[in-house]
mmCIF file of C-alpha atoms and ligand atoms in Angstrom:
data_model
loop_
_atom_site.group_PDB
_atom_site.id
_atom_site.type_symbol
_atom_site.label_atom_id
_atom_site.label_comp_id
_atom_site.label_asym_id
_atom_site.label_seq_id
_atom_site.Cartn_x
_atom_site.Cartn_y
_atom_site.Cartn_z
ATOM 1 C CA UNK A 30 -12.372 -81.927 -73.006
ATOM 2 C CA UNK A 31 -13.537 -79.687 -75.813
ATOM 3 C CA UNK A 32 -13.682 -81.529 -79.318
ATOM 4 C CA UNK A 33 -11.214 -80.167 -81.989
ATOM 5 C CA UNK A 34 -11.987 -78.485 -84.552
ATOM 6 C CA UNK A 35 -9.786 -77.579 -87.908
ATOM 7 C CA UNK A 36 -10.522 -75.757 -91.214
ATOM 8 C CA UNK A 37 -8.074 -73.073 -93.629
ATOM 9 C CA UNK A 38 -8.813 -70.874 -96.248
ATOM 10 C CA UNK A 39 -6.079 -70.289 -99.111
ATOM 11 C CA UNK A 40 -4.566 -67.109 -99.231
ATOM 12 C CA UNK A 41 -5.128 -66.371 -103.162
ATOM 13 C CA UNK A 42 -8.151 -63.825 -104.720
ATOM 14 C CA UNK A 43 -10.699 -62.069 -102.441
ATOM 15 C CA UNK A 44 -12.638 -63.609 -99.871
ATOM 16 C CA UNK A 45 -16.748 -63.781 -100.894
ATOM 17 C CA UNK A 46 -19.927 -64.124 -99.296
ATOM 18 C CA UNK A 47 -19.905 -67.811 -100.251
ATOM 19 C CA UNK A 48 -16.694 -68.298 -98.274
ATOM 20 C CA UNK A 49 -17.930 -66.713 -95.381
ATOM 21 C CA UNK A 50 -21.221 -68.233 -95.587
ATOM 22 C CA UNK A 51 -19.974 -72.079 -96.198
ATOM 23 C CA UNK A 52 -17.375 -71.514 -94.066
ATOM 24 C CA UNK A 53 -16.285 -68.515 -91.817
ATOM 25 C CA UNK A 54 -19.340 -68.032 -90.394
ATOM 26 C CA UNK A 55 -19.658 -71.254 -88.709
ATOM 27 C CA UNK A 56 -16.366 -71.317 -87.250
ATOM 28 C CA UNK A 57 -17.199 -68.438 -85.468
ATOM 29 C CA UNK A 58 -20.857 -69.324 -84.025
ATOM 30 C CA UNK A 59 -19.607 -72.720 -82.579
ATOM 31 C CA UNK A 60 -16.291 -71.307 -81.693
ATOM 32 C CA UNK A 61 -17.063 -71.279 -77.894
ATOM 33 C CA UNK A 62 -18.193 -74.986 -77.921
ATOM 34 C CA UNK A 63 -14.708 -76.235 -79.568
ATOM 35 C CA UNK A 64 -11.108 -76.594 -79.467
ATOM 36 C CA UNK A 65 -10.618 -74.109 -82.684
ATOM 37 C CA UNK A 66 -7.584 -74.447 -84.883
ATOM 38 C CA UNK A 67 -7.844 -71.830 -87.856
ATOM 39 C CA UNK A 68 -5.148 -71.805 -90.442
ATOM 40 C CA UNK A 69 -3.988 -69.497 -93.538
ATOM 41 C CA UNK A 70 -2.995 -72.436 -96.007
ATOM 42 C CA UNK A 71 -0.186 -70.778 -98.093
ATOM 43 C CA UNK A 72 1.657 -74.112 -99.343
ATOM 44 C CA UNK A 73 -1.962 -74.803 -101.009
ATOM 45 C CA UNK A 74 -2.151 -71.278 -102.189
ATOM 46 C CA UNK A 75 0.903 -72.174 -104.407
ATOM 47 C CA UNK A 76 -0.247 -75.075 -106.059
ATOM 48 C CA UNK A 77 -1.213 -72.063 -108.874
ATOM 49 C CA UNK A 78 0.731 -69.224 -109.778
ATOM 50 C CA UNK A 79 0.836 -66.871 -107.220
ATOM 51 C CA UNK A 80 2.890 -63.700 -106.773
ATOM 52 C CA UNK A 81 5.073 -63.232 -103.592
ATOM 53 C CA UNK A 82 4.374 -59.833 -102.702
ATOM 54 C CA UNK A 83 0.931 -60.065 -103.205
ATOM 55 C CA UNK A 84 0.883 -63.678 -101.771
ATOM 56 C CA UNK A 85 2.324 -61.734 -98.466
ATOM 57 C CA UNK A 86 0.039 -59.134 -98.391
ATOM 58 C CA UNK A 87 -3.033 -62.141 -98.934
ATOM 59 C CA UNK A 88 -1.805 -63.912 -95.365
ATOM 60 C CA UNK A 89 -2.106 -60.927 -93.828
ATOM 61 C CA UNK A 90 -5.347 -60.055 -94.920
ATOM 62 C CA UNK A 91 -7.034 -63.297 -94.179
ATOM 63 C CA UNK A 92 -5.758 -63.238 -90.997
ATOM 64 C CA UNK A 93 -7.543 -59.542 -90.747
ATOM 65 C CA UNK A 94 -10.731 -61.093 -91.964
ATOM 66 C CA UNK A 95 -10.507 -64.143 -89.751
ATOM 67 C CA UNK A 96 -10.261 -61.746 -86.578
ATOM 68 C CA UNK A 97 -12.732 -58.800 -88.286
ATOM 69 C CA UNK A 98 -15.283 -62.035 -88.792
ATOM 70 C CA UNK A 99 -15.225 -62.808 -85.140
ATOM 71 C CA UNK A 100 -12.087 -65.371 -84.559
ATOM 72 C CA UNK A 101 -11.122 -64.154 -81.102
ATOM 73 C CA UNK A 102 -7.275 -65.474 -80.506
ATOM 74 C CA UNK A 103 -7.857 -66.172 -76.989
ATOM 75 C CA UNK A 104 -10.292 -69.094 -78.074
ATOM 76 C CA UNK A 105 -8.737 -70.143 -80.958
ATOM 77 C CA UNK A 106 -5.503 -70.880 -82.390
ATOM 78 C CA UNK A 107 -4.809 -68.732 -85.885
ATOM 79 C CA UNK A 108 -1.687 -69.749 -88.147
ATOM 80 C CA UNK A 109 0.315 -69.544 -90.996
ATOM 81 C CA UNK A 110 0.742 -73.188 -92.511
ATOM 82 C CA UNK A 111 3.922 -72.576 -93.742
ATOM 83 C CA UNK A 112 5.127 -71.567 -90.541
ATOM 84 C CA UNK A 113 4.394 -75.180 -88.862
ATOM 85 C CA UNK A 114 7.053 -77.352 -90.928
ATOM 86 C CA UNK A 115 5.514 -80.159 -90.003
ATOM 87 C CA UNK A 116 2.555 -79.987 -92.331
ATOM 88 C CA UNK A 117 4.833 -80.570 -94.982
ATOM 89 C CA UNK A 118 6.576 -83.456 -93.697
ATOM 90 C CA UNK A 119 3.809 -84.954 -93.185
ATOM 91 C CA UNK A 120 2.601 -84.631 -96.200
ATOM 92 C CA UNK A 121 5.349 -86.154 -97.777
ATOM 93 C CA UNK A 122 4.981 -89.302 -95.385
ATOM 94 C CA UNK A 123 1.237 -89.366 -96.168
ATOM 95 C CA UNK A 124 2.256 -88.837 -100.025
ATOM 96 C CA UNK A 125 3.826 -92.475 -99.467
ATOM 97 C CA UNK A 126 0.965 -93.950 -98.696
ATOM 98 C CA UNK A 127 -1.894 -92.691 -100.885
ATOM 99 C CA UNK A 128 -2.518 -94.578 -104.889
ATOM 100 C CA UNK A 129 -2.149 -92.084 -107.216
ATOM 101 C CA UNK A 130 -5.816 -93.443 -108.048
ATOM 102 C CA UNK A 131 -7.179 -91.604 -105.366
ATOM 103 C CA UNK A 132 -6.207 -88.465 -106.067
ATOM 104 C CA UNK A 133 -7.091 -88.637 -109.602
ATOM 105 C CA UNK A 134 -10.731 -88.812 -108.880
ATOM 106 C CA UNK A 135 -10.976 -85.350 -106.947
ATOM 107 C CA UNK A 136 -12.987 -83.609 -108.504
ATOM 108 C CA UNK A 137 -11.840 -79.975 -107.685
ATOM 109 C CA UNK A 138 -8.421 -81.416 -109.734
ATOM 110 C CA UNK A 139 -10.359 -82.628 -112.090
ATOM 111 C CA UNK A 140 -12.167 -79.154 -112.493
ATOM 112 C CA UNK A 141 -8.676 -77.024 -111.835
ATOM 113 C CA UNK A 142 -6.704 -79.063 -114.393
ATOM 114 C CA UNK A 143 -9.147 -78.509 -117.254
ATOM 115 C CA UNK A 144 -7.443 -76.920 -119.905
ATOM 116 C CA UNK A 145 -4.376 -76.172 -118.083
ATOM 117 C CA UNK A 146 -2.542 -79.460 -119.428
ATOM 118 C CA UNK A 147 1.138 -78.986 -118.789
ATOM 119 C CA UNK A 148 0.588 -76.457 -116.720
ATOM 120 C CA UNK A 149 -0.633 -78.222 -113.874
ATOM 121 C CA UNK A 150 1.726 -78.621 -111.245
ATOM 122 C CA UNK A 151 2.701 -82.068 -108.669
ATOM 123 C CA UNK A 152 1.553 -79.850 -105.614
ATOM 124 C CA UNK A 153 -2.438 -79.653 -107.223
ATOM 125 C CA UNK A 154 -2.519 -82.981 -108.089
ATOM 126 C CA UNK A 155 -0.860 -83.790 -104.537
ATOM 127 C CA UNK A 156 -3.217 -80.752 -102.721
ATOM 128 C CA UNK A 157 -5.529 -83.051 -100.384
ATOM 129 C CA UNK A 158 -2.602 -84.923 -99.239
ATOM 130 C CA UNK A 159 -1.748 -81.496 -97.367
ATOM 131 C CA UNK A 160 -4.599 -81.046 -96.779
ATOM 132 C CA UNK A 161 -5.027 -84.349 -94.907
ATOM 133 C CA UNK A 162 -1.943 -83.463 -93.370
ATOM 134 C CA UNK A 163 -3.174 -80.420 -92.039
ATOM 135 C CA UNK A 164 -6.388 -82.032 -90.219
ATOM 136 C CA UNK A 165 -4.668 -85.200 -89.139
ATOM 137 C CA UNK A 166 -2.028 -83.067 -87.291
ATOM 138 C CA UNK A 167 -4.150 -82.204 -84.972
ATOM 139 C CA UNK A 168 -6.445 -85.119 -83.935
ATOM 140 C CA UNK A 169 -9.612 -83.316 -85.357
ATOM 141 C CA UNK A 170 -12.989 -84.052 -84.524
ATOM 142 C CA UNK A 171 -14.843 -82.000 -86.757
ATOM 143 C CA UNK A 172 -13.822 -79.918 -90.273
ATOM 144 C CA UNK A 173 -16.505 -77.323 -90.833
ATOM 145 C CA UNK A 174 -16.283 -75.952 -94.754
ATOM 146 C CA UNK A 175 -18.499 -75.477 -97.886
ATOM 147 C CA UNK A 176 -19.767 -78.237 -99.782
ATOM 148 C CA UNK A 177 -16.929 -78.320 -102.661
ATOM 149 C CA UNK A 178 -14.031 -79.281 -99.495
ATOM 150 C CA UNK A 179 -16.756 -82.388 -98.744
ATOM 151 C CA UNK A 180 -14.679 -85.048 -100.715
ATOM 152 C CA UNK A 181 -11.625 -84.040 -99.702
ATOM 153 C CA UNK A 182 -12.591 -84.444 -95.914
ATOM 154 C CA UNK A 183 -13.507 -88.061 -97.042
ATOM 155 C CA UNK A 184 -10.196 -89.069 -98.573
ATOM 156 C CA UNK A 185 -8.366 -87.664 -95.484
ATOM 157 C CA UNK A 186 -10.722 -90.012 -94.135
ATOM 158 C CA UNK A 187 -9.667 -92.714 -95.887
ATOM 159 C CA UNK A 188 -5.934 -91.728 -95.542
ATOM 160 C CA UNK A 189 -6.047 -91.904 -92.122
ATOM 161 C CA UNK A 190 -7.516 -95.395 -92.167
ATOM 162 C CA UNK A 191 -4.942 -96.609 -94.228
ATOM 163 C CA UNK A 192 -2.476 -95.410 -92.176
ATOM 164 C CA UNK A 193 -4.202 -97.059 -89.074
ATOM 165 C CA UNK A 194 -4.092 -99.988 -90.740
ATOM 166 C CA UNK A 195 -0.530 -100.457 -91.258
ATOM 167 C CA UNK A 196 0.831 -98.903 -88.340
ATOM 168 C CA UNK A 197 -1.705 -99.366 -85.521
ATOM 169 C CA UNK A 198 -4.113 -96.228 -84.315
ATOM 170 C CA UNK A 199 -2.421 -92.997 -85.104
ATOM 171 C CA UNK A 200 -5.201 -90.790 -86.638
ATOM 172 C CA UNK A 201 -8.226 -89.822 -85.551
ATOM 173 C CA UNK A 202 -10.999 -90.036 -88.266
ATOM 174 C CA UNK A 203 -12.425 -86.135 -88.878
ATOM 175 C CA UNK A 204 -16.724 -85.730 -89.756
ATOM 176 C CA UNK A 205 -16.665 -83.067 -92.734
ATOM 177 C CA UNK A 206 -19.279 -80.345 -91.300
ATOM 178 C CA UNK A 207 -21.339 -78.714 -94.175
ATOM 179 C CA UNK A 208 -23.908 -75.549 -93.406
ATOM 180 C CA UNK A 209 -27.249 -76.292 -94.347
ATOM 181 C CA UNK A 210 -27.466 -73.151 -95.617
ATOM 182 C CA UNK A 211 -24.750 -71.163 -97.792
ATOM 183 C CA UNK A 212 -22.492 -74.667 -98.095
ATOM 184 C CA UNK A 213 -22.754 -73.718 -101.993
ATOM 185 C CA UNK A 214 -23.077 -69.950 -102.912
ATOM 186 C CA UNK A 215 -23.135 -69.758 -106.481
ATOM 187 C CA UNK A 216 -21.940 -67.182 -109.126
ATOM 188 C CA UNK A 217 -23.874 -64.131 -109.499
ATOM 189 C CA UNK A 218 -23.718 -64.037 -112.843
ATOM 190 C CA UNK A 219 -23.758 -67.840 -113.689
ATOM 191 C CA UNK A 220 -25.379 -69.468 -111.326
ATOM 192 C CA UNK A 221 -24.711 -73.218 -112.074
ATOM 193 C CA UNK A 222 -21.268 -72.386 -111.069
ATOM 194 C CA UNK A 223 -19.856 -72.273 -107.585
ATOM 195 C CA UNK A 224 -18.906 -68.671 -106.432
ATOM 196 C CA UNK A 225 -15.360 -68.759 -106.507
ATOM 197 C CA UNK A 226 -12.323 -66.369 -105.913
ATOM 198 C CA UNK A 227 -10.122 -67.661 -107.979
ATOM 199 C CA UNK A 228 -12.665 -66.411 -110.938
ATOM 200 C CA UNK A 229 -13.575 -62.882 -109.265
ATOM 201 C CA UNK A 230 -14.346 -60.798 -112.634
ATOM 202 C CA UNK A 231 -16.616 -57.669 -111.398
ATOM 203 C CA UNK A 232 -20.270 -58.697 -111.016
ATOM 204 C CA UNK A 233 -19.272 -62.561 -110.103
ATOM 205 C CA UNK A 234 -18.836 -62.488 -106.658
ATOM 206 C CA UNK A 235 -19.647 -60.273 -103.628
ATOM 207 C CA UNK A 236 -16.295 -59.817 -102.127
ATOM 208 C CA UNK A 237 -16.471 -59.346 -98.303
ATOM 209 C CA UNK A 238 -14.097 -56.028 -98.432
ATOM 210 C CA UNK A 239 -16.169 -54.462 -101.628
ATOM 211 C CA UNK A 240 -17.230 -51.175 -101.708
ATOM 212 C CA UNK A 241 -20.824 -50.503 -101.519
ATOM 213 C CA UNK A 242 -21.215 -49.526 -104.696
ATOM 214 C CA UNK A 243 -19.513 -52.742 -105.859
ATOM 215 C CA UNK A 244 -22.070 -55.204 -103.899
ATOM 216 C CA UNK A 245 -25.173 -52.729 -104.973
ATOM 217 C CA UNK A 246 -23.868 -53.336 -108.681
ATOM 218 C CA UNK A 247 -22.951 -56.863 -108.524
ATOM 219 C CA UNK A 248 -26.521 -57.668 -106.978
ATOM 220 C CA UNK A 249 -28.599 -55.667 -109.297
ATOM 221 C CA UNK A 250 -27.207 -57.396 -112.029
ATOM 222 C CA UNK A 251 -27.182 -60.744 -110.651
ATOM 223 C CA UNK A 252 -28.430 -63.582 -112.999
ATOM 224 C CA UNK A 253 -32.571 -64.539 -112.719
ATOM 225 C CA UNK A 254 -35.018 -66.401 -115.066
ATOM 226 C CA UNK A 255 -38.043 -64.983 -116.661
ATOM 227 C CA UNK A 256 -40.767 -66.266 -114.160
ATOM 228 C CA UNK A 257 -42.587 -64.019 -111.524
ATOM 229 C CA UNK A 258 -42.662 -65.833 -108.237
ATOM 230 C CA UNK A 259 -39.413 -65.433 -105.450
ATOM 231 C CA UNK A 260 -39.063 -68.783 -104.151
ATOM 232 C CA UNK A 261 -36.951 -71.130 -102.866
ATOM 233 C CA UNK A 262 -36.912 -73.201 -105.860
ATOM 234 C CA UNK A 263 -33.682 -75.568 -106.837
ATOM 235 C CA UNK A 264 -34.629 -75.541 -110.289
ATOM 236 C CA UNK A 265 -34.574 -71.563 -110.719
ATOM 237 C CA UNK A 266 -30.997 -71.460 -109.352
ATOM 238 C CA UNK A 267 -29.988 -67.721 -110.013
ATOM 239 C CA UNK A 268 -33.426 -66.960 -107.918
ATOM 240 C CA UNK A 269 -32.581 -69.858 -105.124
ATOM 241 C CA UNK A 270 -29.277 -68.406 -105.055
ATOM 242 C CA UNK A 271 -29.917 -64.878 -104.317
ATOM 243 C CA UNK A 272 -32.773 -66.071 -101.596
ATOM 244 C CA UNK A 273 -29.864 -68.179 -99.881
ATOM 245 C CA UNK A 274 -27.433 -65.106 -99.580
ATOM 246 C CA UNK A 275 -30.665 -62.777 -97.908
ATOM 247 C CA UNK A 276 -31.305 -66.296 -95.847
ATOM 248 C CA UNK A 277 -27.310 -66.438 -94.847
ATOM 249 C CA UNK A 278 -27.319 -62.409 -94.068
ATOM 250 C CA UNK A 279 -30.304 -61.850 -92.299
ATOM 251 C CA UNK A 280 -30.660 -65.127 -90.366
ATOM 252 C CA UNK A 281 -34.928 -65.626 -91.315
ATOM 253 C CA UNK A 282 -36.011 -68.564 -92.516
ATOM 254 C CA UNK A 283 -37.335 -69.491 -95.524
ATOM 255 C CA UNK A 284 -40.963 -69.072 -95.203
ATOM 256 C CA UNK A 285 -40.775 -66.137 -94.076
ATOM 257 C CA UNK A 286 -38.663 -64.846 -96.931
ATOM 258 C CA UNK A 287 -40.669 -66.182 -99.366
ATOM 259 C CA UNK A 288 -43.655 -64.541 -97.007
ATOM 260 C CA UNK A 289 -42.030 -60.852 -97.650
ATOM 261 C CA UNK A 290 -41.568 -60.740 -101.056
ATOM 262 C CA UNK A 291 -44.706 -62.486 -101.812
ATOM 263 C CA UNK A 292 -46.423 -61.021 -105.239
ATOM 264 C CA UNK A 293 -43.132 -58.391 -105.287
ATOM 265 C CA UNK A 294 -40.671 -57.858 -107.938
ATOM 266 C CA UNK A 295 -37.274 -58.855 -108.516
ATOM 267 C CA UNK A 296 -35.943 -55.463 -108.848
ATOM 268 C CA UNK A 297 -37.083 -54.640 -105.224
ATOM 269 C CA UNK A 298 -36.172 -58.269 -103.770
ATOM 270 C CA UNK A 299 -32.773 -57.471 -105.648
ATOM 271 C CA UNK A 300 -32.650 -53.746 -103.374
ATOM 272 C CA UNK A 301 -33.600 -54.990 -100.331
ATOM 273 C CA UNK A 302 -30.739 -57.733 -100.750
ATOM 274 C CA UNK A 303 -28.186 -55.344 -101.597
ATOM 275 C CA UNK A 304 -29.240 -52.999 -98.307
ATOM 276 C CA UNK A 305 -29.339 -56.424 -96.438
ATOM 277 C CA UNK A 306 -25.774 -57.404 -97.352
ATOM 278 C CA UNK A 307 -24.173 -54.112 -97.121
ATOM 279 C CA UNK A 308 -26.036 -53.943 -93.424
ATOM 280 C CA UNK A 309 -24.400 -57.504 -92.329
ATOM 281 C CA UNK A 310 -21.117 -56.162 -94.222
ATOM 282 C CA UNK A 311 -20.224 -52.824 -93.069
ATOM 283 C CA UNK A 312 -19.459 -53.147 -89.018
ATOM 284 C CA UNK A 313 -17.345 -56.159 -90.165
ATOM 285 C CA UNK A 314 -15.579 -53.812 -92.585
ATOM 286 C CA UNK A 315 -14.990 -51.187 -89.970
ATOM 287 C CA UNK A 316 -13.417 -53.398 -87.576
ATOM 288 C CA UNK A 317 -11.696 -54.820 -90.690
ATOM 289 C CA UNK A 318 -9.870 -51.123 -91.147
ATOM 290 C CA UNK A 319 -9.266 -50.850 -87.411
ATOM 291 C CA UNK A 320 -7.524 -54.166 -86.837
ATOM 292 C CA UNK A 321 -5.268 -53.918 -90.106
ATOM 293 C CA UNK A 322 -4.167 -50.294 -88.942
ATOM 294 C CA UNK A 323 -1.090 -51.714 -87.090
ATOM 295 C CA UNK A 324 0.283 -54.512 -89.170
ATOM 296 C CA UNK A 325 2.362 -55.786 -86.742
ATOM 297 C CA UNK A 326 -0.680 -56.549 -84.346
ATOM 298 C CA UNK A 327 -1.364 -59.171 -86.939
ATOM 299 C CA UNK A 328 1.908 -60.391 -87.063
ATOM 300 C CA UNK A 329 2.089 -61.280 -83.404
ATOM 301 C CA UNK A 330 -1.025 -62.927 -83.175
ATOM 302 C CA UNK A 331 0.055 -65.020 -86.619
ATOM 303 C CA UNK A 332 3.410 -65.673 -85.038
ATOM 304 C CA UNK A 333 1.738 -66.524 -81.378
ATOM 305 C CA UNK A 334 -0.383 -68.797 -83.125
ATOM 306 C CA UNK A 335 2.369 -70.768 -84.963
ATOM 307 C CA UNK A 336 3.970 -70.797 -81.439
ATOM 308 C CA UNK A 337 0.558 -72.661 -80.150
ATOM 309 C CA UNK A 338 0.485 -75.110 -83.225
ATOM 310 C CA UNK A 339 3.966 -75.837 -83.575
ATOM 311 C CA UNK A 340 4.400 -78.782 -80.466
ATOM 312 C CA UNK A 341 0.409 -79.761 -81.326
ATOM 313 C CA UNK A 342 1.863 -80.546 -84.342
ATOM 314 C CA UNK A 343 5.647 -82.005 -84.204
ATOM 315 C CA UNK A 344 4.128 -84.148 -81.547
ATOM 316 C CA UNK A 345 2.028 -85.971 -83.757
ATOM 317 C CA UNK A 346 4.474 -86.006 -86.685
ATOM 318 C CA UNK A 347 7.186 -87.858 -84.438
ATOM 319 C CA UNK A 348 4.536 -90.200 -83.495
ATOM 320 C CA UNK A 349 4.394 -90.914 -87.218
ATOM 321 C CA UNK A 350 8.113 -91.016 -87.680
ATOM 322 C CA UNK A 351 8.691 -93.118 -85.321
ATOM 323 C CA UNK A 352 5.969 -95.854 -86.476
ATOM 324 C CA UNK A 353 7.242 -95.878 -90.083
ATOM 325 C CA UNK A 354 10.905 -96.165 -89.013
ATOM 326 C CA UNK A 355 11.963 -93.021 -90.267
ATOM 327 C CA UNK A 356 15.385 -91.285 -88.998
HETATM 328 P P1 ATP B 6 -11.259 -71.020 -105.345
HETATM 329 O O1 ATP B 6 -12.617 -70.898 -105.879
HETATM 330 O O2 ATP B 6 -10.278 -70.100 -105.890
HETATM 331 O O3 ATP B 6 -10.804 -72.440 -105.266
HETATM 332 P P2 ATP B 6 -12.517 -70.741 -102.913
HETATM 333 O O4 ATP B 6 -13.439 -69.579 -103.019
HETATM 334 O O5 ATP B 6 -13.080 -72.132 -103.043
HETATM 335 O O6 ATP B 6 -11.346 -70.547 -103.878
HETATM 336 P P3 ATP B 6 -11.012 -71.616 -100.630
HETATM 337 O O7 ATP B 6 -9.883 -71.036 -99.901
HETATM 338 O O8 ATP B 6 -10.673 -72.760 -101.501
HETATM 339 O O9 ATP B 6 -11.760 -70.573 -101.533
HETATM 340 O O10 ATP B 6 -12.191 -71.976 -99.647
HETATM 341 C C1 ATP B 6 -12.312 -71.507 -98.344
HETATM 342 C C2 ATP B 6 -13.585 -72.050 -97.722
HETATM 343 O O11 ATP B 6 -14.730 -71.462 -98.345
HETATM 344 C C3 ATP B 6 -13.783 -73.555 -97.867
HETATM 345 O O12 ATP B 6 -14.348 -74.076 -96.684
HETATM 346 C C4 ATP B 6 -14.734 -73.690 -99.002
HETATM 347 O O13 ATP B 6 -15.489 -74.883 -98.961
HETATM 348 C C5 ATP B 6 -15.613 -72.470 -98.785
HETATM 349 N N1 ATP B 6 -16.202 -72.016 -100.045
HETATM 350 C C6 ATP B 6 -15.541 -71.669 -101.163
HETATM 351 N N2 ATP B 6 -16.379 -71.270 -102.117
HETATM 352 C C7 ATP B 6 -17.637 -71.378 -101.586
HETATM 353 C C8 ATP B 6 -18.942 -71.119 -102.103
HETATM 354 N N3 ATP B 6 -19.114 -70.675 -103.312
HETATM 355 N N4 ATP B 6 -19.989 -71.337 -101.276
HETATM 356 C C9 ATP B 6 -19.816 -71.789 -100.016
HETATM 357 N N5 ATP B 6 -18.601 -72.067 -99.478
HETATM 358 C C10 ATP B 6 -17.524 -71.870 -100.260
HETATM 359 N N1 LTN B 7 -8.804 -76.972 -99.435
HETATM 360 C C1 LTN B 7 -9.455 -76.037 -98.594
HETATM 361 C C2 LTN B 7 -8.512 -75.232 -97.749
HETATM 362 C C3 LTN B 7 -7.895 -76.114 -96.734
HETATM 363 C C4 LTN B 7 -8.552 -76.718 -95.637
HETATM 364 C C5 LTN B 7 -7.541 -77.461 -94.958
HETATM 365 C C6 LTN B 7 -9.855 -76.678 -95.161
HETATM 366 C C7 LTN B 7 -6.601 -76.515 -96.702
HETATM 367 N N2 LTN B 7 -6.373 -77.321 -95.641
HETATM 368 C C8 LTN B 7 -7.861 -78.214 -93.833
HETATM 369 C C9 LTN B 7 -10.163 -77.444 -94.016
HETATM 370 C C10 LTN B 7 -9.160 -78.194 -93.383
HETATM 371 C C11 LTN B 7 -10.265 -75.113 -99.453
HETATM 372 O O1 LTN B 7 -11.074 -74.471 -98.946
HETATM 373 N N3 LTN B 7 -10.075 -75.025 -100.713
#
């Protein structure tokens, strides 16, 4: 028996280089090795403003992206949440059974909620209950993501135990699985901050479905520090930054890297980058276009895989009903 494997991506800005590199990337290279479930997580796309047309058109394109990146349905299952009901039951169960303390220490709520006061909804204070939901559902071994999604792997961790606790083995307990390289791709322009696509202002990010002229700009302008030497160094982090991208692209390791542009500029590490990118970029583009061509191709596969999920998932949710008491 294959081990499971579970991990989303909200449908809400445009997908980056740092989501493909912390994540995407390695669901597709150990994709063969696993049980893969792949999801579209709308119901956390909501916990912010979103607009429905566009939200719509967002599914669809992830779902483009996930198969352009190399998510082949045959060997994995691919899913709307929203169309599984029972991530949302569960949630609510799980909701009854996680302190409000926990949740308050999260630090991507912490970092969401600045300055939004009032503003801030239940459903992002609430978000890694679902999101617990969604990897408990489905007896996951392993959640492969970026770096930021680490804690929240943990407190579905501890959610689970909880549960076990109360009620007797119900949930398996997932391992978070971080990249060692990519698992933080930071913004181009600020690069103490995490790449993010939520903040996607022209020059920030290197959106996977930019033109070439966009990526060119974005990397030419890309933050750096006044010293000479290209390096992987952690203290010069627009330099470290740009070195992990050409690592994450190209697939050389570091030393050799480093090796290449030894005693060269930044202007022509910053070129060869932008060539490097577009290279890993544009065959994923073209079979992008292709794929999206007939909508309704996607729409089968999305509606297949909700078809695949569906008893995966009600199975374990009655298993939960039935422990608490419930109906
Ligand atoms: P937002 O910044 O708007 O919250 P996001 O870019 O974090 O969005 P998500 O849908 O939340 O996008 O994340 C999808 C996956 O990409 C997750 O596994 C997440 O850990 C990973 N990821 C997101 N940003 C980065 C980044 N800058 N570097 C590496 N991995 C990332
Ligand atoms: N919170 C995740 C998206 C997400 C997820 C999941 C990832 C929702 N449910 C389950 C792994 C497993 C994020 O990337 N922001």
């Amino acid at each position: 028996m294959k081990k499971r494997v579970f991990s989303g991506i909200q449908p809400s800005g445009n997908l980056h280089i740092g989501n493909y590199l912390g994540a995407l990337k390695n669901w597709v290279a150990s994709q063969e090795n696993f049980d893969n479930v792949f999801c579209i997580v709308d119901l956390h796309a909501i916990t912010v403003p979103q607009d429905p047309k566009i939200l719509k058109q967002k599914i669809r394109e992830i779902a483009g992206i996930y198969f352009a990146a190399g998510i082949d349905p045959k060997q994995s299952t691919v899913f709307v949440q929203s169309d599984v009901s029972a991530h949302a039951e569960l949630a609510w169960i799980l909701n009854c059974f996680t302190p409000m303390g926990w949740m308050g220490r999260m630090t991507q709520f912490k970092e969401k909620s600045e300055d939004k006061k009032e503003n801030v909804s239940v459903g992002l204070f609430d978000y890694p209950v679902l999101m617990a939901s969604d990897i408990l559902l489905y007896d996951t071994d392993e959640v492969p993501v970026g770096e930021d999604q680490k804690q929240h792997v943990e407190i579905t961790r501890d959610i689970a135990q909880r549960f076990n606790s109360i009620y007797g083995e119900t949930f398996k307990l997932p391992l978070p699985v971080i990249p060692k390289a990519g698992a933080r791709v930071m913004d181009l322009l600020e690069p103490t901050k995490k790449m993010s696509k939520s903040d996607d202002r022209p020059g920030r990010t290197l959106p996977l479905l930019a033109s070439t002229d966009e990526l060119r700009s974005a990397i030419m302008g890309a933050a750096t520090d006044s010293q000479k030497e290209i390096r992987f160094d952690l203290d010069r982090p627009g330099v470290y930054n740009l070195l992990e991208i050409y690592e994450g692209v190209t697939g050389l390791d570091r030393k050799e890297i480093e090796a290449k542009f030894e005693g060269k500029g930044y202007g022509e590490f910053k070129k060869d980058l932008a060539e490097k990118v577009i290279e890993f970029l544009q065959p994923f583009q073209k079979r992008y276009r292709e794929l999206t061509q007939n909508p309704d191709d996607i729409d089968t596969l999305l509606q297949e895989g909700a078809e695949k999920a569906r008893p995966i998932a009600e199975k374990k949710l009655n298993e939960v009903k039935s422990k608490v008491g419930l109906g």
